[in-house]
């Protein structure tokens, strides 16, 4: 039996359409990212939207929220287990190894832009399909690159017109100092875990560092007195972190130290950072967006072990990603002016079969000469076409009917004054160009 047709379909939960009226913001983000990345020497990379699921298991980490709850994993017809990418770094690191980028002069600087997928509980500012811009520098441990990635991140936000940004930064150490700190942290929490939230009771078993990240009110008094990671770094991590901060000072990038910042993914080492927007308007906007006056727009960190974990050589790396939907939300909230996508200033009006034929060809010629022209080929009446031209704010309408088509002419109508003149069709592009310049 045929299935009953649904009355209407809706986009899947947590996804949305980007309509033409919003495209100018997306164009702006793409444009600014592209230009800034070029200036900083980052080449574009596009990796597949899905990868073998075990890539994320190896890189993102099994005890992270992403892997535990948020990944879209499915078996293909060929029985491969694949996952829609929940983040961009793992795919980039895989490509670095697979495509032999370690043989290029190091470091290799890459940027990406595109959709990510996380099966989150849909809520304001959190989607199941969302877009990120990301930057990665692979193949150099120098702290100057940590500063450069943060600087590029801040530059992109600045070029997009965002104000009141703050970088929160921390170092989470390396293979040498983190296990020692982890022990201290466990010792401190063990006697206090009874009073902690249910999530922390899990975290202490699977990923103790995430205890520092807990937002639950109940856990805040415990967190405040927890041993501090920065005070427990080994000499190498300590010096590295100090240099990162010195470079940020040199670049005059404001930041605050946050010893509780650990970030959600397992692959981070040394520097981690998150960029927040602090704006009183966020609260006013709380009905429709976020209930806090501080909103994370992105973050990143070093991932010195990742490339090796996924089968490459030991390759230090640093990267960051920002959420495009959030950035656009903030651009709107802070009333950033974004120019409209160029609209047609010329409208082509056609009447009768011959007029329509001629106008179709003329439309292509205008387009080739770089002048945007709009039309309503489906309409026949001159008055309805002129009404449309008026509505879309055309400066000039070009009218071609049976008589004009036979005589090789066209009528040029100035939409502001309503005055009309007959122009030979072979001169029309040149004439329109001159008129638009005025
Ligand atoms: P993360 O690497 O998880 O910290 O994500 C970096 C940025 O991506 C966040 O600060 C957000 O701006 C954005 N982001 C992450 N998850 C989502 C989501 N589910 N919906 C919308 N934006 C997101």
Short mmCIF file of C-alpha atoms and ligand atoms in Angstrom, two decimals:
data_model
loop_
_atom_site.label_atom_id
_atom_site.label_comp_id
_atom_site.label_asym_id
_atom_site.label_seq_id
_atom_site.Cartn_x
_atom_site.Cartn_y
_atom_site.Cartn_z
CA UNK A 1 0.00 0.00 0.00
CA UNK A 2 1.28 3.46 -0.88
CA UNK A 3 2.30 5.55 2.13
CA UNK A 4 0.01 8.39 2.94
CA UNK A 5 1.52 11.64 1.67
CA UNK A 6 2.56 14.05 4.38
CA UNK A 7 0.99 17.48 4.29
CA UNK A 8 4.39 19.13 4.46
CA UNK A 9 7.99 18.34 5.16
CA UNK A 10 10.26 20.10 7.58
CA UNK A 11 14.03 20.36 7.73
CA UNK A 12 15.47 17.81 10.18
CA UNK A 13 15.62 18.98 13.81
CA UNK A 14 18.61 21.18 14.50
CA UNK A 15 19.12 22.16 10.86
CA UNK A 16 17.98 25.22 8.95
CA UNK A 17 17.98 26.77 5.52
CA UNK A 18 20.17 29.73 4.71
CA UNK A 19 17.83 31.95 2.73
CA UNK A 20 18.88 34.50 0.08
CA UNK A 21 18.25 37.40 2.50
CA UNK A 22 20.97 36.06 4.82
CA UNK A 23 23.49 35.11 2.17
CA UNK A 24 25.24 38.47 2.39
CA UNK A 25 26.48 37.57 5.88
CA UNK A 26 27.78 34.21 4.69
CA UNK A 27 29.46 35.84 1.69
CA UNK A 28 31.12 38.28 4.05
CA UNK A 29 32.41 35.50 6.34
CA UNK A 30 33.76 33.54 3.36
CA UNK A 31 35.31 36.64 1.86
CA UNK A 32 36.99 37.86 5.05
CA UNK A 33 38.28 34.35 5.86
CA UNK A 34 39.66 33.90 2.39
CA UNK A 35 41.48 37.24 2.36
CA UNK A 36 42.91 36.97 5.88
CA UNK A 37 44.03 33.35 5.30
CA UNK A 38 45.78 34.37 2.11
CA UNK A 39 47.61 37.19 3.91
CA UNK A 40 48.72 34.80 6.65
CA UNK A 41 49.88 32.17 4.14
CA UNK A 42 47.14 29.59 4.80
CA UNK A 43 46.05 27.41 1.86
CA UNK A 44 42.49 26.17 1.56
CA UNK A 45 41.74 22.52 2.21
CA UNK A 46 38.43 20.71 1.77
CA UNK A 47 38.14 17.28 3.30
CA UNK A 48 35.17 14.91 2.95
CA UNK A 49 32.08 15.55 5.06
CA UNK A 50 32.36 11.97 6.32
CA UNK A 51 35.34 9.88 7.35
CA UNK A 52 35.85 6.38 8.69
CA UNK A 53 34.40 6.48 12.20
CA UNK A 54 37.57 5.16 13.81
CA UNK A 55 39.46 8.29 12.75
CA UNK A 56 37.35 10.29 15.20
CA UNK A 57 37.59 7.60 17.83
CA UNK A 58 41.38 7.74 17.66
CA UNK A 59 41.61 11.52 17.53
CA UNK A 60 38.68 13.18 19.28
CA UNK A 61 38.80 10.60 22.08
CA UNK A 62 36.30 7.98 23.25
CA UNK A 63 35.47 9.67 26.54
CA UNK A 64 34.40 12.99 25.04
CA UNK A 65 30.81 14.19 24.68
CA UNK A 66 31.24 14.25 20.93
CA UNK A 67 32.10 10.60 20.69
CA UNK A 68 29.80 9.41 23.44
CA UNK A 69 26.65 11.17 22.34
CA UNK A 70 26.97 13.43 19.38
CA UNK A 71 28.40 11.63 16.40
CA UNK A 72 26.31 10.59 13.42
CA UNK A 73 27.68 7.14 12.73
CA UNK A 74 26.29 4.77 10.14
CA UNK A 75 27.17 1.70 8.19
CA UNK A 76 27.34 2.06 4.42
CA UNK A 77 26.04 -0.50 1.96
CA UNK A 78 29.62 -1.73 1.66
CA UNK A 79 29.54 -2.30 5.45
CA UNK A 80 32.07 0.45 6.23
CA UNK A 81 31.47 2.27 9.49
CA UNK A 82 31.61 5.99 8.72
CA UNK A 83 30.76 9.18 10.62
CA UNK A 84 29.70 12.64 9.56
CA UNK A 85 32.53 14.89 10.66
CA UNK A 86 31.84 16.49 14.05
CA UNK A 87 34.89 18.76 13.72
CA UNK A 88 37.52 19.58 11.12
CA UNK A 89 40.93 18.90 12.65
CA UNK A 90 40.90 15.09 12.47
CA UNK A 91 40.19 15.13 8.73
CA UNK A 92 42.90 17.72 8.10
CA UNK A 93 45.45 15.71 10.08
CA UNK A 94 44.46 12.57 8.14
CA UNK A 95 44.90 14.44 4.85
CA UNK A 96 48.30 15.78 6.00
CA UNK A 97 49.52 12.21 6.41
CA UNK A 98 47.68 10.60 3.50
CA UNK A 99 48.56 13.30 0.97
CA UNK A 100 52.22 13.45 2.00
CA UNK A 101 52.13 17.04 3.23
CA UNK A 102 54.95 16.23 5.66
CA UNK A 103 57.23 16.31 2.61
CA UNK A 104 56.39 19.95 1.92
CA UNK A 105 58.33 22.79 3.58
CA UNK A 106 57.09 22.92 7.19
CA UNK A 107 54.96 24.18 8.73
CA UNK A 108 51.99 23.55 6.47
CA UNK A 109 49.28 26.15 7.08
CA UNK A 110 45.75 25.22 6.09
CA UNK A 111 42.28 26.65 6.48
CA UNK A 112 38.83 25.16 5.91
CA UNK A 113 35.26 26.30 5.90
CA UNK A 114 32.22 24.08 5.89
CA UNK A 115 29.54 22.11 7.73
CA UNK A 116 30.05 19.94 10.81
CA UNK A 117 27.51 17.56 12.34
CA UNK A 118 26.78 16.88 15.99
CA UNK A 119 23.71 15.19 17.35
CA UNK A 120 23.12 17.76 20.09
CA UNK A 121 19.95 18.60 21.93
CA UNK A 122 18.65 21.42 19.73
CA UNK A 123 18.62 24.73 21.56
CA UNK A 124 19.32 28.37 20.83
CA UNK A 125 22.74 28.69 19.21
CA UNK A 126 23.29 24.92 18.98
CA UNK A 127 22.54 23.07 15.82
CA UNK A 128 22.98 19.57 14.52
CA UNK A 129 24.43 20.86 11.28
CA UNK A 130 26.50 23.99 11.73
CA UNK A 131 29.45 25.57 9.97
CA UNK A 132 32.96 26.28 11.08
CA UNK A 133 35.96 28.15 9.79
CA UNK A 134 39.16 26.48 10.94
CA UNK A 135 42.89 27.16 10.77
CA UNK A 136 45.62 24.59 11.29
CA UNK A 137 49.42 24.89 11.32
CA UNK A 138 51.11 21.49 11.13
CA UNK A 139 54.79 20.68 11.52
CA UNK A 140 56.18 23.28 13.93
CA UNK A 141 56.21 23.47 17.71
CA UNK A 142 57.34 27.10 17.93
CA UNK A 143 55.00 29.09 20.21
CA UNK A 144 55.05 31.86 17.64
CA UNK A 145 52.56 29.78 15.63
CA UNK A 146 50.22 29.51 18.61
CA UNK A 147 50.23 33.30 18.66
CA UNK A 148 49.83 33.51 14.89
CA UNK A 149 46.76 31.25 14.89
CA UNK A 150 45.17 33.30 17.69
CA UNK A 151 46.10 36.46 15.84
CA UNK A 152 44.46 35.22 12.62
CA UNK A 153 41.35 34.21 14.55
CA UNK A 154 41.12 37.65 16.14
CA UNK A 155 41.85 39.33 12.81
CA UNK A 156 38.97 37.49 11.09
CA UNK A 157 36.59 38.46 13.91
CA UNK A 158 37.82 42.06 13.73
CA UNK A 159 37.43 42.23 9.94
CA UNK A 160 33.89 40.93 10.38
CA UNK A 161 33.23 43.93 12.61
CA UNK A 162 32.85 42.01 15.90
CA UNK A 163 33.54 43.96 19.06
CA UNK A 164 34.21 43.07 22.71
CA UNK A 165 36.13 39.86 22.16
CA UNK A 166 38.26 38.26 24.82
CA UNK A 167 40.69 35.39 24.45
CA UNK A 168 40.81 33.02 27.42
CA UNK A 169 43.94 30.95 27.44
CA UNK A 170 45.53 28.12 29.37
CA UNK A 171 48.11 25.39 28.98
CA UNK A 172 47.13 21.80 29.65
CA UNK A 173 50.67 20.43 29.52
CA UNK A 174 52.04 17.44 27.70
CA UNK A 175 52.68 13.71 28.09
CA UNK A 176 55.29 14.48 30.74
CA UNK A 177 53.52 16.87 33.11
CA UNK A 178 49.85 16.12 32.59
CA UNK A 179 49.83 12.62 34.16
CA UNK A 180 51.54 14.03 37.25
CA UNK A 181 48.96 16.79 37.51
CA UNK A 182 46.17 14.34 36.82
CA UNK A 183 47.19 12.35 39.90
CA UNK A 184 47.11 15.49 42.06
CA UNK A 185 43.72 16.41 40.69
CA UNK A 186 42.34 12.92 41.38
CA UNK A 187 43.67 13.00 44.90
CA UNK A 188 42.01 16.36 45.51
CA UNK A 189 38.66 15.30 44.01
CA UNK A 190 38.41 11.82 45.51
CA UNK A 191 37.55 13.07 48.97
CA UNK A 192 35.11 15.65 47.56
CA UNK A 193 33.38 13.81 44.73
CA UNK A 194 30.34 12.93 46.85
CA UNK A 195 29.26 16.58 46.73
CA UNK A 196 29.78 16.88 42.96
CA UNK A 197 27.24 16.58 40.13
CA UNK A 198 26.44 13.29 38.37
CA UNK A 199 28.52 14.23 35.33
CA UNK A 200 31.59 14.88 37.44
CA UNK A 201 31.14 11.52 39.14
CA UNK A 202 31.53 10.05 35.65
CA UNK A 203 34.32 12.42 34.65
CA UNK A 204 36.51 11.43 37.58
CA UNK A 205 36.56 7.92 36.17
CA UNK A 206 36.90 8.56 32.45
CA UNK A 207 38.40 12.01 31.89
CA UNK A 208 39.39 13.78 35.14
CA UNK A 209 40.69 16.93 33.41
CA UNK A 210 37.13 17.67 32.34
CA UNK A 211 36.26 18.12 36.04
CA UNK A 212 37.74 21.59 35.64
CA UNK A 213 35.33 22.35 32.85
CA UNK A 214 32.13 21.66 34.84
CA UNK A 215 29.54 24.44 34.71
CA UNK A 216 27.24 22.94 37.37
CA UNK A 217 26.70 25.29 40.36
CA UNK A 218 27.17 22.42 42.78
CA UNK A 219 30.73 21.82 41.60
CA UNK A 220 31.97 25.41 41.59
CA UNK A 221 33.13 25.51 45.25
CA UNK A 222 35.10 22.30 44.69
CA UNK A 223 36.60 23.58 41.47
CA UNK A 224 37.82 26.88 42.93
CA UNK A 225 40.36 25.24 45.21
CA UNK A 226 41.44 22.46 42.86
CA UNK A 227 45.18 22.29 42.17
CA UNK A 228 46.20 24.54 39.33
CA UNK A 229 47.46 23.13 36.07
CA UNK A 230 49.60 26.11 35.16
CA UNK A 231 51.56 25.77 38.44
CA UNK A 232 52.30 22.15 37.59
CA UNK A 233 53.63 22.40 34.04
CA UNK A 234 57.00 20.89 33.18
CA UNK A 235 59.75 23.32 32.22
CA UNK A 236 59.23 22.87 28.48
CA UNK A 237 55.48 23.51 28.69
CA UNK A 238 55.98 26.37 31.11
CA UNK A 239 58.49 28.13 28.83
CA UNK A 240 56.36 27.44 25.78
CA UNK A 241 53.30 28.96 27.41
CA UNK A 242 55.25 31.99 28.63
CA UNK A 243 56.45 32.61 25.07
CA UNK A 244 52.92 32.35 23.68
CA UNK A 245 51.79 35.02 26.16
CA UNK A 246 54.77 37.24 25.32
CA UNK A 247 53.92 37.03 21.63
CA UNK A 248 50.29 37.91 22.36
CA UNK A 249 51.50 40.90 24.38
CA UNK A 250 53.67 41.92 21.45
CA UNK A 251 50.67 41.67 19.13
CA UNK A 252 48.58 43.63 21.66
CA UNK A 253 45.92 40.93 21.71
CA UNK A 254 44.00 41.10 24.99
CA UNK A 255 43.65 37.81 26.82
CA UNK A 256 42.87 36.45 30.26
CA UNK A 257 44.36 33.39 31.89
CA UNK A 258 41.79 30.76 32.74
CA UNK A 259 43.34 27.86 34.59
CA UNK A 260 40.07 25.90 34.29
CA UNK A 261 39.96 25.96 30.52
CA UNK A 262 40.54 22.43 29.21
CA UNK A 263 38.40 22.20 26.02
CA UNK A 264 36.34 19.19 25.10
CA UNK A 265 38.64 17.09 22.98
CA UNK A 266 41.30 14.60 24.00
CA UNK A 267 43.88 15.55 21.42
CA UNK A 268 44.88 18.91 22.85
CA UNK A 269 48.31 19.54 24.39
CA UNK A 270 49.98 22.67 25.78
CA UNK A 271 48.13 25.82 24.66
CA UNK A 272 44.34 25.80 24.66
CA UNK A 273 42.21 28.87 24.16
CA UNK A 274 38.67 29.95 23.66
CA UNK A 275 37.38 33.24 22.29
CA UNK A 276 34.37 34.77 23.96
CA UNK A 277 32.22 37.67 23.08
CA UNK A 278 31.20 39.67 26.09
CA UNK A 279 28.26 41.89 25.37
CA UNK A 280 25.44 43.16 27.51
CA UNK A 281 23.14 42.88 24.49
CA UNK A 282 23.45 39.12 24.62
CA UNK A 283 21.23 39.15 27.68
CA UNK A 284 18.62 41.30 25.99
CA UNK A 285 18.76 38.85 23.16
CA UNK A 286 18.31 35.90 25.49
CA UNK A 287 14.80 35.09 24.25
CA UNK A 288 16.06 34.18 20.88
CA UNK A 289 19.69 33.33 21.40
CA UNK A 290 21.89 32.78 24.40
CA UNK A 291 21.08 33.22 28.03
CA UNK A 292 24.50 34.48 29.03
CA UNK A 293 26.34 37.72 28.55
CA UNK A 294 29.38 35.71 27.50
CA UNK A 295 29.27 33.61 24.38
CA UNK A 296 31.95 31.27 23.01
CA UNK A 297 32.47 31.86 19.34
CA UNK A 298 35.35 29.46 18.92
CA UNK A 299 38.58 28.16 20.23
CA UNK A 300 41.46 25.82 19.65
CA UNK A 301 44.78 24.64 20.84
CA UNK A 302 47.89 22.63 20.20
CA UNK A 303 47.61 19.00 19.15
CA UNK A 304 51.19 17.79 19.14
CA UNK A 305 50.28 14.10 19.40
CA UNK A 306 47.41 13.84 16.94
CA UNK A 307 49.26 13.19 13.68
CA UNK A 308 51.25 10.37 15.31
CA UNK A 309 48.11 8.87 16.86
CA UNK A 310 46.51 8.57 13.45
CA UNK A 311 49.56 6.93 11.91
CA UNK A 312 51.88 9.75 10.84
CA UNK A 313 55.27 10.87 12.13
CA UNK A 314 55.59 12.91 15.30
CA UNK A 315 54.23 16.27 14.12
CA UNK A 316 53.49 19.19 16.41
CA UNK A 317 50.51 21.30 15.36
CA UNK A 318 48.21 24.10 16.47
CA UNK A 319 44.74 25.03 15.26
CA UNK A 320 41.48 26.83 15.94
CA UNK A 321 37.88 26.86 14.75
CA UNK A 322 35.10 29.41 14.94
CA UNK A 323 31.38 28.83 14.60
CA UNK A 324 29.94 30.74 11.66
CA UNK A 325 26.29 30.72 12.84
CA UNK A 326 27.34 32.30 16.14
CA UNK A 327 29.50 34.86 14.41
CA UNK A 328 26.62 35.85 12.15
CA UNK A 329 24.28 36.01 15.14
CA UNK A 330 26.66 38.47 16.74
CA UNK A 331 27.12 40.51 13.56
CA UNK A 332 23.35 41.01 13.55
CA UNK A 333 23.25 41.72 17.27
CA UNK A 334 26.01 44.31 17.02
CA UNK A 335 24.40 45.83 13.92
CA UNK A 336 27.40 45.22 11.69
CA UNK A 337 26.59 46.72 8.31
CA UNK A 338 27.10 44.27 5.49
CA UNK A 339 26.65 45.48 1.90
CA UNK A 340 23.80 43.89 0.01
CA UNK A 341 24.78 41.39 -2.62
CA UNK A 342 24.89 43.43 -5.84
CA UNK A 343 21.42 43.73 -7.27
CA UNK A 344 20.48 44.27 -10.89
CA UNK A 345 20.06 47.93 -11.78
CA UNK A 346 18.63 47.19 -15.21
CA UNK A 347 15.35 45.45 -15.98
CA UNK A 348 14.49 43.88 -19.31
CA UNK A 349 10.83 44.24 -20.37
CA UNK A 350 9.68 42.13 -23.33
CA UNK A 351 6.43 42.04 -25.23
CA UNK A 352 5.31 39.48 -27.82
CA UNK A 353 7.12 36.45 -29.20
CA UNK A 354 9.75 38.33 -31.17
CA UNK A 355 10.47 40.73 -28.32
CA UNK A 356 10.90 37.83 -25.95
CA UNK A 357 13.30 36.01 -28.32
CA UNK A 358 15.46 39.10 -28.79
CA UNK A 359 15.49 39.90 -25.09
CA UNK A 360 16.72 36.45 -24.14
CA UNK A 361 19.79 36.95 -26.33
CA UNK A 362 20.28 40.49 -25.07
CA UNK A 363 20.11 39.24 -21.49
CA UNK A 364 23.10 36.96 -22.15
CA UNK A 365 25.04 39.75 -23.85
CA UNK A 366 24.50 42.06 -20.87
CA UNK A 367 25.58 39.35 -18.50
CA UNK A 368 28.80 38.75 -20.49
CA UNK A 369 29.57 42.48 -20.41
CA UNK A 370 29.35 42.42 -16.61
CA UNK A 371 26.05 44.30 -16.19
CA UNK A 372 23.46 42.61 -13.99
CA UNK A 373 20.06 42.57 -15.63
CA UNK A 374 16.81 41.28 -14.19
CA UNK A 375 13.72 40.08 -16.02
CA UNK A 376 10.25 38.63 -15.71
CA UNK A 377 10.20 36.49 -18.84
CA UNK A 378 7.04 34.79 -17.67
CA UNK A 379 5.00 38.01 -17.84
CA UNK A 380 3.50 39.53 -20.98
CA UNK A 381 1.99 42.81 -19.89
CA UNK A 382 4.23 45.84 -19.97
CA UNK A 383 2.63 47.42 -16.90
CA UNK A 384 3.13 44.37 -14.70
CA UNK A 385 6.78 44.08 -15.78
CA UNK A 386 7.40 47.77 -15.06
CA UNK A 387 5.81 47.36 -11.65
CA UNK A 388 8.30 44.57 -10.85
CA UNK A 389 11.18 46.73 -12.15
CA UNK A 390 10.02 49.54 -9.88
CA UNK A 391 9.72 47.24 -6.85
CA UNK A 392 13.23 45.93 -7.20
CA UNK A 393 14.59 49.45 -7.53
CA UNK A 394 15.88 49.22 -11.12
CA UNK A 395 17.38 52.46 -12.43
CA UNK A 396 16.73 51.64 -16.05
CA UNK A 397 14.18 49.50 -17.87
CA UNK A 398 14.80 48.33 -21.41
CA UNK A 399 11.62 47.66 -23.37
CA UNK A 400 11.60 45.52 -26.49
CA UNK A 401 8.36 44.76 -28.34
CA UNK A 402 7.45 43.50 -31.79
CA UNK A 403 8.13 46.86 -33.51
CA UNK A 404 11.46 47.45 -31.77
CA UNK A 405 12.56 43.89 -32.50
CA UNK A 406 11.87 44.35 -36.22
CA UNK A 407 13.45 47.84 -36.37
CA UNK A 408 16.53 46.75 -34.39
CA UNK A 409 15.82 49.25 -31.62
CA UNK A 410 15.13 49.20 -27.92
CA UNK A 411 13.37 51.67 -25.63
CA UNK A 412 15.40 52.92 -22.68
CA UNK A 413 13.19 54.10 -19.81
CA UNK A 414 14.65 56.11 -16.94
CA UNK A 415 12.76 54.68 -13.98
CA UNK A 416 13.17 57.78 -11.86
CA UNK A 417 11.87 60.36 -14.33
CA UNK A 418 9.77 58.07 -16.52
CA UNK A 419 11.36 59.57 -19.68
CA UNK A 420 11.87 57.20 -22.61
CA UNK A 421 14.09 57.23 -25.70
CA UNK A 422 14.67 54.86 -28.60
CA UNK A 423 18.22 53.50 -28.96
CA UNK A 424 19.65 51.26 -31.71
CA UNK A 425 20.11 47.82 -30.18
CA UNK A 426 23.80 47.60 -31.15
CA UNK A 427 24.55 50.66 -28.97
CA UNK A 428 22.49 49.64 -25.98
CA UNK A 429 25.19 48.07 -23.79
CA UNK A 430 27.48 51.08 -24.23
CA UNK A 431 24.62 53.51 -23.54
CA UNK A 432 23.49 51.65 -20.42
CA UNK A 433 27.07 51.57 -19.09
CA UNK A 434 27.29 55.35 -19.50
CA UNK A 435 23.93 55.95 -17.86
CA UNK A 436 24.75 53.78 -14.87
CA UNK A 437 27.95 55.73 -14.28
CA UNK A 438 25.99 58.98 -13.85
P1 LIG B 1 34.28 23.55 19.61
O1 LIG B 1 35.46 23.12 18.85
O2 LIG B 1 33.33 22.48 19.97
O3 LIG B 1 34.63 24.43 20.78
O4 LIG B 1 33.49 24.49 18.62
C1 LIG B 1 34.02 25.70 18.17
C2 LIG B 1 32.90 26.66 17.88
O5 LIG B 1 31.99 26.09 16.94
C3 LIG B 1 32.03 26.97 19.09
O6 LIG B 1 32.58 27.99 19.88
C4 LIG B 1 30.75 27.42 18.42
O7 LIG B 1 30.86 28.74 17.95
C5 LIG B 1 30.67 26.50 17.23
N1 LIG B 1 29.82 25.35 17.53
C6 LIG B 1 30.16 24.18 18.14
N2 LIG B 1 29.12 23.35 18.23
C7 LIG B 1 28.08 23.99 17.66
C8 LIG B 1 26.71 23.67 17.43
N3 LIG B 1 26.20 22.50 17.77
N4 LIG B 1 25.92 24.59 16.82
C9 LIG B 1 26.41 25.79 16.45
N5 LIG B 1 27.70 26.15 16.61
C10 LIG B 1 28.52 25.27 17.21
#
